Structure formats: structure tokens, C-alpha cells
Coordinates of C-alpha atoms and ligand atoms in Angstrom, one line a residue:
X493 CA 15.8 -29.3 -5.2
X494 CA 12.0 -29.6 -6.0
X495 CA 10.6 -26.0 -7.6
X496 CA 8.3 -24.6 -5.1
X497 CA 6.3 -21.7 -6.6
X498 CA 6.6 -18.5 -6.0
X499 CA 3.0 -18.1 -4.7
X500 CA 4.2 -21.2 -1.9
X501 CA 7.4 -19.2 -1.2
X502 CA 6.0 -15.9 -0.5
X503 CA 3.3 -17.2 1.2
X504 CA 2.5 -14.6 4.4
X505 CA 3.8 -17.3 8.0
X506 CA 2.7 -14.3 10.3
X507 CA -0.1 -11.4 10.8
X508 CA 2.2 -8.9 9.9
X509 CA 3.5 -10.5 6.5
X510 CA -0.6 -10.4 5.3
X511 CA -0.9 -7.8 2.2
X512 CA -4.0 -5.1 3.1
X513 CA -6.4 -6.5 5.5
X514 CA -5.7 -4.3 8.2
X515 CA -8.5 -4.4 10.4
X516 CA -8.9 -8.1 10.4
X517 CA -5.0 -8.4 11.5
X518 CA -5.9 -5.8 14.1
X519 CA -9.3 -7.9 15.0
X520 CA -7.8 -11.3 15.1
X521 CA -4.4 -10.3 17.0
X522 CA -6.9 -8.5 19.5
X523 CA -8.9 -11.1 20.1
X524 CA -5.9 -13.4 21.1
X525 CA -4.2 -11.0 23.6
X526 CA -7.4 -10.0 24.9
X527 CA -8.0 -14.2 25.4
X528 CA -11.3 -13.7 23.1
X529 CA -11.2 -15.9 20.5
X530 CA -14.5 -16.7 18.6
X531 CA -15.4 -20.5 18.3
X532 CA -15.9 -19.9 14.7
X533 CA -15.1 -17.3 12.3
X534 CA -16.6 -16.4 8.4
X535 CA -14.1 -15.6 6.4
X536 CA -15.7 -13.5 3.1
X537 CA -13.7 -12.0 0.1
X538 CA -12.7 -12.6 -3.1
X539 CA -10.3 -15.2 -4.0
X540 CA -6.5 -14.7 -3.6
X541 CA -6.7 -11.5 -0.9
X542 CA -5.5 -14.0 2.1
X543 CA -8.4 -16.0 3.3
X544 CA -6.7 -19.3 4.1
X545 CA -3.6 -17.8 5.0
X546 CA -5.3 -15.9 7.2
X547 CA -6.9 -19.0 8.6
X548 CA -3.1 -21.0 9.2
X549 CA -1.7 -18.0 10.3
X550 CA -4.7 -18.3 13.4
X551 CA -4.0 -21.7 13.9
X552 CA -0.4 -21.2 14.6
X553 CA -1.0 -18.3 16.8
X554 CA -2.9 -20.4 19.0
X555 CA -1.2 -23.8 19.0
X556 CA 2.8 -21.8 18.6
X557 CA 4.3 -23.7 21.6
X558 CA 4.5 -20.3 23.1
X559 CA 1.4 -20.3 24.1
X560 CA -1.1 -18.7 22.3
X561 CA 0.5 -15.4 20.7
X562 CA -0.5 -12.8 18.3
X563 CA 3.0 -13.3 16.9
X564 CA 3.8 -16.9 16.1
X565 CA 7.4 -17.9 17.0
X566 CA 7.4 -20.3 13.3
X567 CA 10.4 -22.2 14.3
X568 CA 8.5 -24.6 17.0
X569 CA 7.6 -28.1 15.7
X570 CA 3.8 -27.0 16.0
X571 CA 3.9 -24.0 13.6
X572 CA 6.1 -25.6 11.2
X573 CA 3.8 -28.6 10.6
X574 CA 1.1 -26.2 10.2
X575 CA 3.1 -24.6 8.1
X576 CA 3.6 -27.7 6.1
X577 CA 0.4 -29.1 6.3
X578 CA 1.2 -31.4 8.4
X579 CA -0.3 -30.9 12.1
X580 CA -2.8 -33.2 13.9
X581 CA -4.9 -30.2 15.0
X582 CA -5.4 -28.7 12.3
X583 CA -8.0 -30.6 10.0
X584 CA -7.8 -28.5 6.3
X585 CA -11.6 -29.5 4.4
X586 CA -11.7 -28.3 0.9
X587 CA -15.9 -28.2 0.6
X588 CA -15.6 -27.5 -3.4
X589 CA -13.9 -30.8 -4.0
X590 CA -16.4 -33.3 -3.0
X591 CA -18.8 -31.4 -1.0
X592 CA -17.4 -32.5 2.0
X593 CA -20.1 -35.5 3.2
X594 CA -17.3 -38.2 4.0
X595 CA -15.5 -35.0 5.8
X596 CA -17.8 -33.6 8.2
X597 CA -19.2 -36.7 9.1
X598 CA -15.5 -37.8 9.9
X599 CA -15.1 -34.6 11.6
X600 CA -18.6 -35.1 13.8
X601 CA -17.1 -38.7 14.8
X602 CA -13.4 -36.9 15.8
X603 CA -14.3 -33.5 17.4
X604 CA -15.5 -35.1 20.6
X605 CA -11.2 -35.7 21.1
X606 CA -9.0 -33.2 22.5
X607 CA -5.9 -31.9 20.5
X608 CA -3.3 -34.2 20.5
X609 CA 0.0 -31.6 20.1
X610 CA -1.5 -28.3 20.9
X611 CA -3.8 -25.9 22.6
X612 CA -6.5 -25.7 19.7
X613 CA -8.4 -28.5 17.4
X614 CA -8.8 -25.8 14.4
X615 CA -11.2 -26.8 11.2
X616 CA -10.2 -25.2 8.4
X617 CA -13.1 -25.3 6.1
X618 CA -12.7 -23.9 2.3
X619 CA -15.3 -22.7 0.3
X620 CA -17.7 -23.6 2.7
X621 CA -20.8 -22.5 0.3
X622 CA -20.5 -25.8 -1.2
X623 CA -21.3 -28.2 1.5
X624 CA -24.3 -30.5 0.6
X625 CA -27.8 -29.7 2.8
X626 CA -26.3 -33.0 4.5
X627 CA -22.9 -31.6 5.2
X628 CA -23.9 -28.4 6.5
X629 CA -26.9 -29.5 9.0
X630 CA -24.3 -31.9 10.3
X631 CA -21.6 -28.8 11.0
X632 CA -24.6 -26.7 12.6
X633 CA -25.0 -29.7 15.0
X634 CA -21.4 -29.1 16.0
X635 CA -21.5 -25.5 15.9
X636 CA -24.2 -25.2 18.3
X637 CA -22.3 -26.8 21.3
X638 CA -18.4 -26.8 20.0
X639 CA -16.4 -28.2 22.4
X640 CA -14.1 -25.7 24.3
X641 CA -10.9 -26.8 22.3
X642 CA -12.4 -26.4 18.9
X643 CA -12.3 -23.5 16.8
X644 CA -13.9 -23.5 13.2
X645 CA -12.3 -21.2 10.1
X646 CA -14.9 -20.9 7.6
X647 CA -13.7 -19.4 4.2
X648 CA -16.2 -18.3 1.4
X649 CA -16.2 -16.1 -1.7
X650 CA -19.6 -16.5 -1.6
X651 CA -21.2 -15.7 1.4
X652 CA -24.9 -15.3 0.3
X653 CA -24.9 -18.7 -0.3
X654 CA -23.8 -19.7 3.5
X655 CA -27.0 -20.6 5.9
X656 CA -28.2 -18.3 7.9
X657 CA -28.3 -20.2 10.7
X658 CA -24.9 -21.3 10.1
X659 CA -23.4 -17.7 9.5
X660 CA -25.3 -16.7 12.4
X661 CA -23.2 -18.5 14.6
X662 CA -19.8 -17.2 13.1
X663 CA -17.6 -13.9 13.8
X664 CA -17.9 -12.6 10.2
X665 CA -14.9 -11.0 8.6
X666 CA -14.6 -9.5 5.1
X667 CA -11.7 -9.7 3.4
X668 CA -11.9 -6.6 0.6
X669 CA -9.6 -6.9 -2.5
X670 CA -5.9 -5.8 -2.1
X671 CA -5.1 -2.0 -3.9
X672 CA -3.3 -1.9 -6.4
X673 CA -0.8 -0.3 -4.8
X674 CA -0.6 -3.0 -2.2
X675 CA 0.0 -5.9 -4.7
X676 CA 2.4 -3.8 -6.7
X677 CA 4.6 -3.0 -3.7
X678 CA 4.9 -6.7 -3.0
X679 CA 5.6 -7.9 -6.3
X680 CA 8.3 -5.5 -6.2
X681 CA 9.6 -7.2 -3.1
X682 CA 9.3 -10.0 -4.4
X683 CA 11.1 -9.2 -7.8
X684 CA 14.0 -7.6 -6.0
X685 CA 14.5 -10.9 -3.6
X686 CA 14.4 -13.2 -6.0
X687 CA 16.8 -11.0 -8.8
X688 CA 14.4 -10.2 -10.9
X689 CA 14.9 -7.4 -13.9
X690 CA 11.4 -6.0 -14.5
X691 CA 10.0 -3.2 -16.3
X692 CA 8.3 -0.6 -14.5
X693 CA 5.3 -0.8 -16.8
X694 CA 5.4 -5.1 -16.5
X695 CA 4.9 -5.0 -12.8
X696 CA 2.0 -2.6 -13.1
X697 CA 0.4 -4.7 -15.6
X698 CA 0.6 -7.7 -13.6
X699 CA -0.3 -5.9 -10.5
X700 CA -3.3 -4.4 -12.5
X701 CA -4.6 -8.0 -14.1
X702 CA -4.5 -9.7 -11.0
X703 CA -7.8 -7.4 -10.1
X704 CA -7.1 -7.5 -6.3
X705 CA -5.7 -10.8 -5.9
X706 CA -2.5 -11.1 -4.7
X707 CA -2.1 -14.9 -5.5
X708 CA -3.5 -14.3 -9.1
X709 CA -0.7 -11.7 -9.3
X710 CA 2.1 -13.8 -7.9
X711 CA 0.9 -16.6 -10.2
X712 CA 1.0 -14.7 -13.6
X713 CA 4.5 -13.6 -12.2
X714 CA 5.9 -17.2 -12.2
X715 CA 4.2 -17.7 -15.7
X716 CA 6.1 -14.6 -16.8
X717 CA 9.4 -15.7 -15.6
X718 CA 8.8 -19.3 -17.0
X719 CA 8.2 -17.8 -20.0
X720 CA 10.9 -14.8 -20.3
X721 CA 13.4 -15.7 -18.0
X722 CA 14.9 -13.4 -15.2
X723 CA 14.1 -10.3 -17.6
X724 CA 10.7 -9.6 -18.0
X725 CA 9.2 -6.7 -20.1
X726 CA 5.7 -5.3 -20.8
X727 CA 5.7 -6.7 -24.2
X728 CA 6.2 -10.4 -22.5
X729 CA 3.1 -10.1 -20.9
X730 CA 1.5 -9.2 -23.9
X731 CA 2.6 -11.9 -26.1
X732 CA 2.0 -14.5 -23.2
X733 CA -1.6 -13.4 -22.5
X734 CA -2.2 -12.7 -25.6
X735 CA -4.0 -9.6 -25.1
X736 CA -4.2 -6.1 -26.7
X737 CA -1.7 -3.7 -26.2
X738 CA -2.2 0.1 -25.1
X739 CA -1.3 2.0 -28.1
X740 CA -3.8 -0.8 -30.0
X741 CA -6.5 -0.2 -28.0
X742 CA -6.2 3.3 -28.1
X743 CA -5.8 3.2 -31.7
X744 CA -8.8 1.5 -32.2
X745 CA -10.9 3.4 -30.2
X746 CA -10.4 6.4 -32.1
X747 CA -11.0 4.9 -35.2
X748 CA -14.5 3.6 -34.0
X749 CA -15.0 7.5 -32.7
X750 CA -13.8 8.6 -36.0
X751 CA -16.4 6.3 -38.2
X752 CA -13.4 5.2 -40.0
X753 CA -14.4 1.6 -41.6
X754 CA -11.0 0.5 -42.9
X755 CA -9.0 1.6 -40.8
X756 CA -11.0 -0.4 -37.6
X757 CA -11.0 -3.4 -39.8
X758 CA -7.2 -2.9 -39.9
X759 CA -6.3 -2.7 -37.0
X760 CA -8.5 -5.8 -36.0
X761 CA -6.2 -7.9 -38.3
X762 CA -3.2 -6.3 -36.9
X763 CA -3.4 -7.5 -33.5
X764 CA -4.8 -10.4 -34.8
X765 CA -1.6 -11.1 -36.8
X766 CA 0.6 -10.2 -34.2
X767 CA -1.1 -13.7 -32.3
X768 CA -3.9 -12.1 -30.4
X769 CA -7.3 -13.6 -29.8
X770 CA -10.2 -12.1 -31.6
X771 CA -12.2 -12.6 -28.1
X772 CA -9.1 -11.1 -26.5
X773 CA -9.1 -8.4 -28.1
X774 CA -13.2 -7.5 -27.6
X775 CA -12.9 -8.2 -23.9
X776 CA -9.9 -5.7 -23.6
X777 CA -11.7 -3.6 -26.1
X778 CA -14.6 -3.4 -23.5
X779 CA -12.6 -3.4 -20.1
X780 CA -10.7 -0.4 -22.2
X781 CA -14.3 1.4 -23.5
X782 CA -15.6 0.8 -19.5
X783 CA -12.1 3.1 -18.8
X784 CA -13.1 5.4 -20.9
X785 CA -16.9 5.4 -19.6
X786 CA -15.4 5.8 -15.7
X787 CA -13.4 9.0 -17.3
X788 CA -16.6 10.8 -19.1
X789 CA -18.4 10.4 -15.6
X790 CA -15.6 11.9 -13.8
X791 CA -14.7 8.6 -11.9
X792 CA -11.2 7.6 -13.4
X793 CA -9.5 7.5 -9.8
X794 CA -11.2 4.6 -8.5
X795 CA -9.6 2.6 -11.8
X796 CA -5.9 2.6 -10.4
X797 CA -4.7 3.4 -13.8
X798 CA -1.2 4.9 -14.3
X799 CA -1.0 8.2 -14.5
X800 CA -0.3 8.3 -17.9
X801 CA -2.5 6.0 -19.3
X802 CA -5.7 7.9 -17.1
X803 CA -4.8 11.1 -18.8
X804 CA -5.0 9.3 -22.0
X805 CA -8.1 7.8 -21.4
X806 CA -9.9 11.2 -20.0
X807 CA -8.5 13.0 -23.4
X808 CA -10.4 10.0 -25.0
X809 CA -13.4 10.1 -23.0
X810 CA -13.3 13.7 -24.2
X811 CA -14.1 13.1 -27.8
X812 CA -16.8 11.1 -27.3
X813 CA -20.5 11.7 -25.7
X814 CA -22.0 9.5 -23.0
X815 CA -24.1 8.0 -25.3
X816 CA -21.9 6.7 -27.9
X817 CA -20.3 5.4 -25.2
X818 CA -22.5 3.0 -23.5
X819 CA -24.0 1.8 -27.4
X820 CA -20.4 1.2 -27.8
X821 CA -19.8 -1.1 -24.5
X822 CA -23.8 -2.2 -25.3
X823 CA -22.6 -3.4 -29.1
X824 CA -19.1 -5.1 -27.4
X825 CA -20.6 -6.5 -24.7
X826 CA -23.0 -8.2 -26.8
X827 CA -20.3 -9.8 -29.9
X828 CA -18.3 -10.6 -26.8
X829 CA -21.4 -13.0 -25.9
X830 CA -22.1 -14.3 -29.7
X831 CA -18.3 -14.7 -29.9
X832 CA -18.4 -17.7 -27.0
X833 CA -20.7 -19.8 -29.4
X834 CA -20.0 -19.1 -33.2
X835 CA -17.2 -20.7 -35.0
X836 CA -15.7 -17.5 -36.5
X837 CA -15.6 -15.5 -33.5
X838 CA -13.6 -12.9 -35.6
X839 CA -16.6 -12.1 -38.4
X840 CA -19.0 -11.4 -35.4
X841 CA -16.4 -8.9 -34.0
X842 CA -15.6 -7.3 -37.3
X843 CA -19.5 -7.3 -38.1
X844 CA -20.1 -5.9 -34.4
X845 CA -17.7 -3.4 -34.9
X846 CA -19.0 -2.0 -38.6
X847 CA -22.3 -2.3 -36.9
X848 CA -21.4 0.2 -34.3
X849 CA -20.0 2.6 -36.2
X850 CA -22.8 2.7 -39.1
X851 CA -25.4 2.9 -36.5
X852 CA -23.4 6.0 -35.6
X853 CA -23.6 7.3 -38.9
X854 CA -27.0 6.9 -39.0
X855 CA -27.9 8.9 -36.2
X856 CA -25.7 11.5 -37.5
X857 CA -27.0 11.5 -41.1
X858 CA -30.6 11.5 -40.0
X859 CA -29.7 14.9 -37.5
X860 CA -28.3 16.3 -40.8
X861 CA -30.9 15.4 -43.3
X862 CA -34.1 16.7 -41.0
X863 CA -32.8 19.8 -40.3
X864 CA -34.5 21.5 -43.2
X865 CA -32.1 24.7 -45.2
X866 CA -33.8 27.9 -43.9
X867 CA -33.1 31.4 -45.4
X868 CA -30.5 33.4 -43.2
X869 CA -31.7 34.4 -40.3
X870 CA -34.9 32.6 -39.7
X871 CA -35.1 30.2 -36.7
X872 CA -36.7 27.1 -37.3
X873 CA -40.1 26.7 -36.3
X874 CA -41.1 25.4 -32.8
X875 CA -43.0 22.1 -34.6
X876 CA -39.7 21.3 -36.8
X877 CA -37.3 21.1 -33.7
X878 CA -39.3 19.4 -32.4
X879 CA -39.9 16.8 -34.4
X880 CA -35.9 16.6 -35.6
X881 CA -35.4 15.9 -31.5
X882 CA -37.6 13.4 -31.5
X883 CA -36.3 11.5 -34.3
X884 CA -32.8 12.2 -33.1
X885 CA -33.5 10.7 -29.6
X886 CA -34.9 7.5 -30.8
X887 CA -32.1 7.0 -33.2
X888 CA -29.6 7.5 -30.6
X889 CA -31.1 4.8 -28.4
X890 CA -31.9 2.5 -31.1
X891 CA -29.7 -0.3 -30.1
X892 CA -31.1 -0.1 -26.3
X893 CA -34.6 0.0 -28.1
X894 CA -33.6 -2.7 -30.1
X895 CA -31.9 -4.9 -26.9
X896 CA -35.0 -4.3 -25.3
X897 CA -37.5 -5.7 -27.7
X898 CA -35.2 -8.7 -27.7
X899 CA -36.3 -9.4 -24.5
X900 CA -39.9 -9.1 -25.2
X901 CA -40.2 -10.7 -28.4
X902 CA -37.9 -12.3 -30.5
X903 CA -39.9 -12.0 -33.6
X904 CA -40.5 -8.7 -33.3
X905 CA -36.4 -7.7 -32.4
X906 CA -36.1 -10.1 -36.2
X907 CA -38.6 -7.7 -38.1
X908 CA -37.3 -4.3 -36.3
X909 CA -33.7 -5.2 -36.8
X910 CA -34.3 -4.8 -40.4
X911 CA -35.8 -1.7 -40.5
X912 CA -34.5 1.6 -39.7
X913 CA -36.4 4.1 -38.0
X914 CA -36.7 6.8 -40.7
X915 CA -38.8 9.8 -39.5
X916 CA -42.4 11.2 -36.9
X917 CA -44.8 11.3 -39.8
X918 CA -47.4 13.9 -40.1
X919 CA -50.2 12.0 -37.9
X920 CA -46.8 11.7 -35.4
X921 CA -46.1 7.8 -35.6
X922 CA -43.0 6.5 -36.0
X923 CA -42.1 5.1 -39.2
X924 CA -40.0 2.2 -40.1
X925 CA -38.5 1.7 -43.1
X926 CA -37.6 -1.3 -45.0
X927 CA -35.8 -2.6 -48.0
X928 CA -37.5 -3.9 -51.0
X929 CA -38.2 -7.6 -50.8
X930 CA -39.0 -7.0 -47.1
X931 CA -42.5 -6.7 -46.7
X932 CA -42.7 -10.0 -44.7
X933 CA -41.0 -8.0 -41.8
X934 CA -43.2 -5.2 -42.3
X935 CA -45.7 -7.8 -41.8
X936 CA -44.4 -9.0 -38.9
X937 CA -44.0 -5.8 -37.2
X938 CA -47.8 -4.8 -37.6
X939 CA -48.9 -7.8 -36.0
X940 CA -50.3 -6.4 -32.6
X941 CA -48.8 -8.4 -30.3
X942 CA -45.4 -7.0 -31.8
X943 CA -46.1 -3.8 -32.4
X944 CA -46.9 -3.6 -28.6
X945 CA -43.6 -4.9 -27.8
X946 CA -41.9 -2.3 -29.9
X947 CA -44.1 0.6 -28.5
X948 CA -43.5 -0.1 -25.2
X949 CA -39.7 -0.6 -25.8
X950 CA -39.6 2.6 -27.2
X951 CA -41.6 4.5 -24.9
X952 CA -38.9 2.8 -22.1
X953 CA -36.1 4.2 -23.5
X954 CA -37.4 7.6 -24.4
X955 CA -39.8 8.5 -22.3
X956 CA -42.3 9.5 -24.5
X957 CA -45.0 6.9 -26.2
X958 CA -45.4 6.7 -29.9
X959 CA -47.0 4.8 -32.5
X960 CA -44.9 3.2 -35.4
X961 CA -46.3 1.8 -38.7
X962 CA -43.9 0.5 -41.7
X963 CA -43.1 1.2 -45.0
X964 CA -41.1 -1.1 -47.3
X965 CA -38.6 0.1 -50.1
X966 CA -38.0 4.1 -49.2
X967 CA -35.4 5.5 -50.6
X968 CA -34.0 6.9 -47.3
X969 CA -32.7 3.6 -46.3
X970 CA -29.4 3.4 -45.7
X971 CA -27.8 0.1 -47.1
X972 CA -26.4 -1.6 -44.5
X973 CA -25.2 -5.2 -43.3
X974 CA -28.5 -7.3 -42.6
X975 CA -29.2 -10.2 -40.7
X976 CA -29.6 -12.2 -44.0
X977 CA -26.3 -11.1 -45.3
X978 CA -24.7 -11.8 -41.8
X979 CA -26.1 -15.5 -42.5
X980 CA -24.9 -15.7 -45.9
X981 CA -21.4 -14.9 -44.3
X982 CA -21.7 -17.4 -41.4
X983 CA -23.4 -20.0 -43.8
X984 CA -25.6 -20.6 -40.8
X985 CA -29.1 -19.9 -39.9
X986 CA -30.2 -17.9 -37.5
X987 CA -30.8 -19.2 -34.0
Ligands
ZN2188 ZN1 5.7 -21.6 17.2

């Protein structure tokens, strides 16, 4: 017998088979008793939470030989060849695989005939965003006077990208992504039916990476018992995805909160010995630091992690502030991008990752070294606070200032990247410091169309406008990895 996947096999064949979804079940199975059915529906959602199933499902109810029926007998010869693909009526157009011109055209030539075995001529029409102009004014032509025997299924995951005036014309129903709890309960169903032995902590991992997909769940399921057999652990999923395991993750997380150089490196190559992806490892590193961001804010519920694991993560979040935070997932997010193009996609993230946790030490050394020794029991003076604030705020948002006068200009990001902002001088500018050698960048950053750039970067992300001027081989500068050294590393240039 032919292997027919597990995603096939469990396949929903009535309303009440259909994971979440509840009040398009109840919409659609009210519509047929009440005798209302639209002449065309708009099925939105993301992929894999029961669109097209959704859609058979409707075409048997109203071609079951029973008559139509919100419950679908399945054994007549009707619902079985819609079942199978197989039924006259009902036409199945896949828009994203050749835009569907040859298809509607076809279908404007064969709507004008009446259904041959049932009730109901049904279109099924997938991804309907990618019609061609062509395709879709010729579907509006039929969808303004659709014969009495023709209902249309329209299924989208992008919706914004359906005409108006063909939406318009449609019974819109959104399909929302299936909880967490939803897809694991089924899986386990499934598991049980089929003699599975899984662990506990295996079928919430593959409930949790399908991301509200039931047939992205299902799927990774079958991988997993291709790969593992009928006994599946946590650590199978690991090794077949390749990804970064919990107690990694965790691991390195603290090390980056704990400024501890060797010891992130060290991990790195761990998990990258064990057979993990450098660029698996930063995108789990980020989905992991975006856990711990939900948690600092309060919002770890709405992740659907296990109990365990969220309690973990909100002791995390604990040790770190807000800030460090988001200039973590800012610094990730951004070697996860130069990763996709650079051959050694492993330097960037070990680079990325001392980056982050020097510019951390930076803003902590430079809170230290400004707060001047006073005798016992004299405060500060007003001026001196303020100033140490100041200096304190820009250097925590340096690598938002930084992103930002990317954006405006590239040659000015180049010349403030090497510098490091080193204090509010008397006359209250910023000042910039560079290495020796460096004047060139110094330079670069007076020039005035850059030094616009970079004042109104920083006035963005502080609130507060100030002047900056350079200065090229203080001794404050911390040594540090530099683009030049980066590119002596890469052998590359820079682009
Ligand atoms: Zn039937």
C-alpha cells in the first residue's frame, strides 16, 4: 500500500473534525440549514489553519446526496469523489501556480453549464491574490451575475492584495491561527491513533514550531517519525531541525547578560559542534531574546510557553533592563540579516555577539568613570548629574543612534561607527572620539551634511538636541573590534 501522509490521513472530512475555527463552522453550517448560502465566500488566514478543507468540506455539504446538509453523510459517491479529488462539480484552481489565465478563462467558457452529479457547481480558487489583472477582471465578470448553481470559494493568506471590487462581492471569513493548545491536543490524537511513543516535551515543541498551523505541525510530525521511528523524543527534533536547545539558549543568554567574552564564544562553538547552524542558532537566539522581551513587559501569556520554560524566561527577563534588551534583539536581528549574504555566517555572529556585549561594557564603564570621587557625604552637584545622564543616555542608545544614521547616511554611519562617544564637553557638544590614524573619519564626520545626519539621529533617539565635534587619538578610547579589523577577518571589503 502506497504511504499516504499523515497530514492526507488526518485531514478534517466534516465541520466538526475542523481544529479551532469556531465561528466559521457555526457561520457556514448556519447558512446551510437556514438555506442561505453566499454565492461566494473569502476565505482569509494564515496557511495550514483549514482554509481549503474548509472549502471541500462546503462542497460536500451541499452536493452530499442527502441533500444539502450541515453534516455530510461521506460515504455517498458525491462526497467521496470530493473527497478524492475527483468530482465534476467541483473545479479546484490553484492561482499561485500559473496565475490561473488558461483557468478562469476555461472556467468563464464552462460556468454557463449546470452541475452534472450534484446540487452545486463549486470553484475552489487557492491563493486567489495571485490571479493576473486578466484573470481576475474575468472572475469579477462572473461574479457579478453567478449563475444560481454556482458557488465560488476564494482562499487567500493575503487578503490586502484581493480587489476590492472583487472582495466586495464575497462573504468574508477569517480564519485566525489555531492555539497552541488546539494543535497540541490533536497531535496527541493523532500520536495515540497511530501508536505513537512521544515525549511530553516533543509534542509541545512541534505543536509550538508549527506557529498556528496545524498542517505545518502534522508535517514536521511525519518528518520526525521518518526520522526517529515510532519513538520520538525532544532531543530528535533538535538534531533534525537543527536548532538550539533550551538549556543552550538559556546558557547563552546569561553569558551575554553577564559580559562574559569566552564563555559566549564557547558556547557558540558548542552548539555549533553538536551540528547546529550558525543562522540557526541566531534566529532561535532572537525568537528566545523576543521571549524574554514579552516577559520584562509583563506579556509572557500570550507566548504559549510551558509553564516551566515561562518561569524561566521571566527569572531571565529579571536580570536584564528593557534596554539591553531591545540593543540585544536590535544587534541579533541585524547579524541575522548580514548572515543571509556573507560566506562565514559564523564570524558575523561571533563578531555580533562580542559587539553586543562590549557596547555594554561601554555604557557601563563610561557611568563609572564620570561619576567623579566626592568626599563622604557631599552630593554631587546639580551640573555633574546632569551631565553624567546625558552621556549615559546617549551611550545607552548608541546602537539605535547608530541604526538610524544608517539610514540617513551611509558615510556618516562609516565615520561614527568608529568613534565612540566619549563625554558633553564644557561648551555642551558631544564629542567623539577616535583612534590614532583616524582622522579621515573625523573628517568625514565634520562634513556638514553628516554632522546633520548624526545630530538629528541623536536628537531622535534622546530627545534632546546636541552638537558633536571629534577628536582623534584620546586616551579614553576603548580598543575595540573595528570595521577595518572585521575586514581584515572577512578578507572582504566593505559593501
Ligand atoms: Zn454524502
Amino acid at each position: 500500500m502506497s504511504y499516504i501522509s499523515l497530514y492526507r490521513k488526518w485531514r478534517p472530512q466534516n465541520f466538526d473534525e475542523i481544529i479551532g475555527q469556531k465561528h466559521i463552522i457555526q457561520t457556514l453550517k448556519n447558512a446551510i440549514k437556514a438555506n442561505r448560502i453566499s454565492h461566494a465566500y473569502l476565505f482569509c488566514g494564515p496557511r495550514g489553519t483549514g482554509k481549503t478543507s474548509c472549502a471541500r468540506i462546503l462542497a460536500k455539504a451541499l452536493n452530499c446526496a442527502d441533500g444539502s446538509t450541515a453534516s455530510p453523510c461521506g460515504n455517498c459517491g458525491n462526497c467521496k469523489k470530493i473527497r478524492d479529488g475527483h468530482a465534476v462539480d467541483v473545479i479546484e484552481i490553484d492561482a499561485a501556480s500559473n496565475r490561473g489565465i488558461d483557468e478562469i478563462r476555461d472556467l468563464r467558457e464552462k460556468v454557463r453549464y449546470t452541475p452534472i452529479e450534484g446540487k452545486y457547481k463549486v470553484y475552489i480558487i487557492d491563493e486567489v491574490h495571485m490571479l493576473t489583472q486578466e484573470a481576475f477582471n474575468a472572475l469579477l465578470k462572473t461574479l457579478e451575475e453567478p449563475p444560481a448553481y454556482v458557488i465560488f470559494i476564494l482562499a487567500t493568506t493575503e487578503p490586502q492584495k484581493v480587489p476590492i471590487t472583487i472582495a466586495s462581492r464575497c462573504q468574508r471569513l477569517d480564519f485566525a491561527r489555531i492555539k497552541f493548545a488546539e494543535v497540541k491536543e490533536q497531535l496527541k490524537k493523532i500520536a495515540e491513533n497511530e501508536g505513537l511513543d512521544i515525549e511530553e516535551k516533543a509534542l509541545d515543541e512541534v505543536a509550538r514550531l508549527g506557529e498556528g498551523s496545524m498542517r505545518d505541525s502534522i508535517s514536521l510530525l511525519d518528518q520526525l517519525i521518518s526520522f526517529a521511528g515510532n519513538k520520538v523524543a525532544f532531543n530528535d527534533i533538535m538534531t533534525l531541525l537543527g536548532s538550539a536547545d533550551e538549556e543552550m539558549l538559556f546558557s547563552l543568554s546569561s553569558s551575554i547578560l553577564e559580559k562574559d567574552d569566552a564563555k559566549t564564544l564557547n558556547l557558540l562553538r558548542e552548539g555549533i559542534d553538536a551540528g547546529r547552524s550558525a543562522s540557526q542558532i541566531a534566529k532561535d537566539l532572537i525568537n528566545h531574546f523576543r521571549n524574554i522581551l514579552f516577559a520584562k513587559v509583563g506579556a509572557a501569556d500570550s507566548l504559549e510557553l510551558t509553564i516551566e520554560h515561562q518561569k524561566k524566561v521571566e527569572e531571565l527577563a529579571a536580570k536584564f533592563t528593557l534596554n539591553e534588551i531591545k540593543t540585544v534583539l536590535r544587534g541579533l536581528s541585524q547579524a541575522e540579516m548580514d548572515m543571509k549574504w556573507h560566506p562565514h555566517a559564523r564570524l558575523v555572529l561571533e563578531v555580533s555577539l562580542l559587539e553586543l556585549i562590549d557596547n555594554q561594557k561601554m555604557a557601563e564603564q563610561q557611568e563609572t568613570r564620570l561619576r567623579p570621587a566626592l568626599p563622604a557625604g557631599r552630593q554631587p552637584s546639580l551640573r555633574v548629574v546632569e551631565i553624567d545622564n546625558r552621556i549615559a543616555k546617549i551611550k545607552k542608545h548608541w546602537p539605535e543612534i547608530l541604526e538610524s544614521i544608517k539610514q540617513k547616511s551611509p558615510f556618516a554611519f562609516i565615520s561614527m561607527h568608529e568613534g565612540e562617544p566619549l563625554e558633553i564637553n564644557d561648551k555642551g557638544k558631544l564629542v567623539i572620539g577616535y583612534k590614532k590614524g583616524y582622522a579621515f573619519h573625523k573628517d568625514r564626520l565634520e562634513e556638514k551634511k553628516n554632522k546633520e545626519a548624526v545630530e538629528q539621529a541623536i536628537k531622535e533617539a534622546v530627545g534632546e538636541s546636541f552638537l558633536v565635534e571629534g577628536v582623534v587619538g584620546d586616551e579614553r578610547i576603548t580598543p575595540r573590534m573595528s570595521v577595518e579589523a572585521v575586514k581584515e577577518i572577512f578578507e572582504g571589503e566593505l559593501i
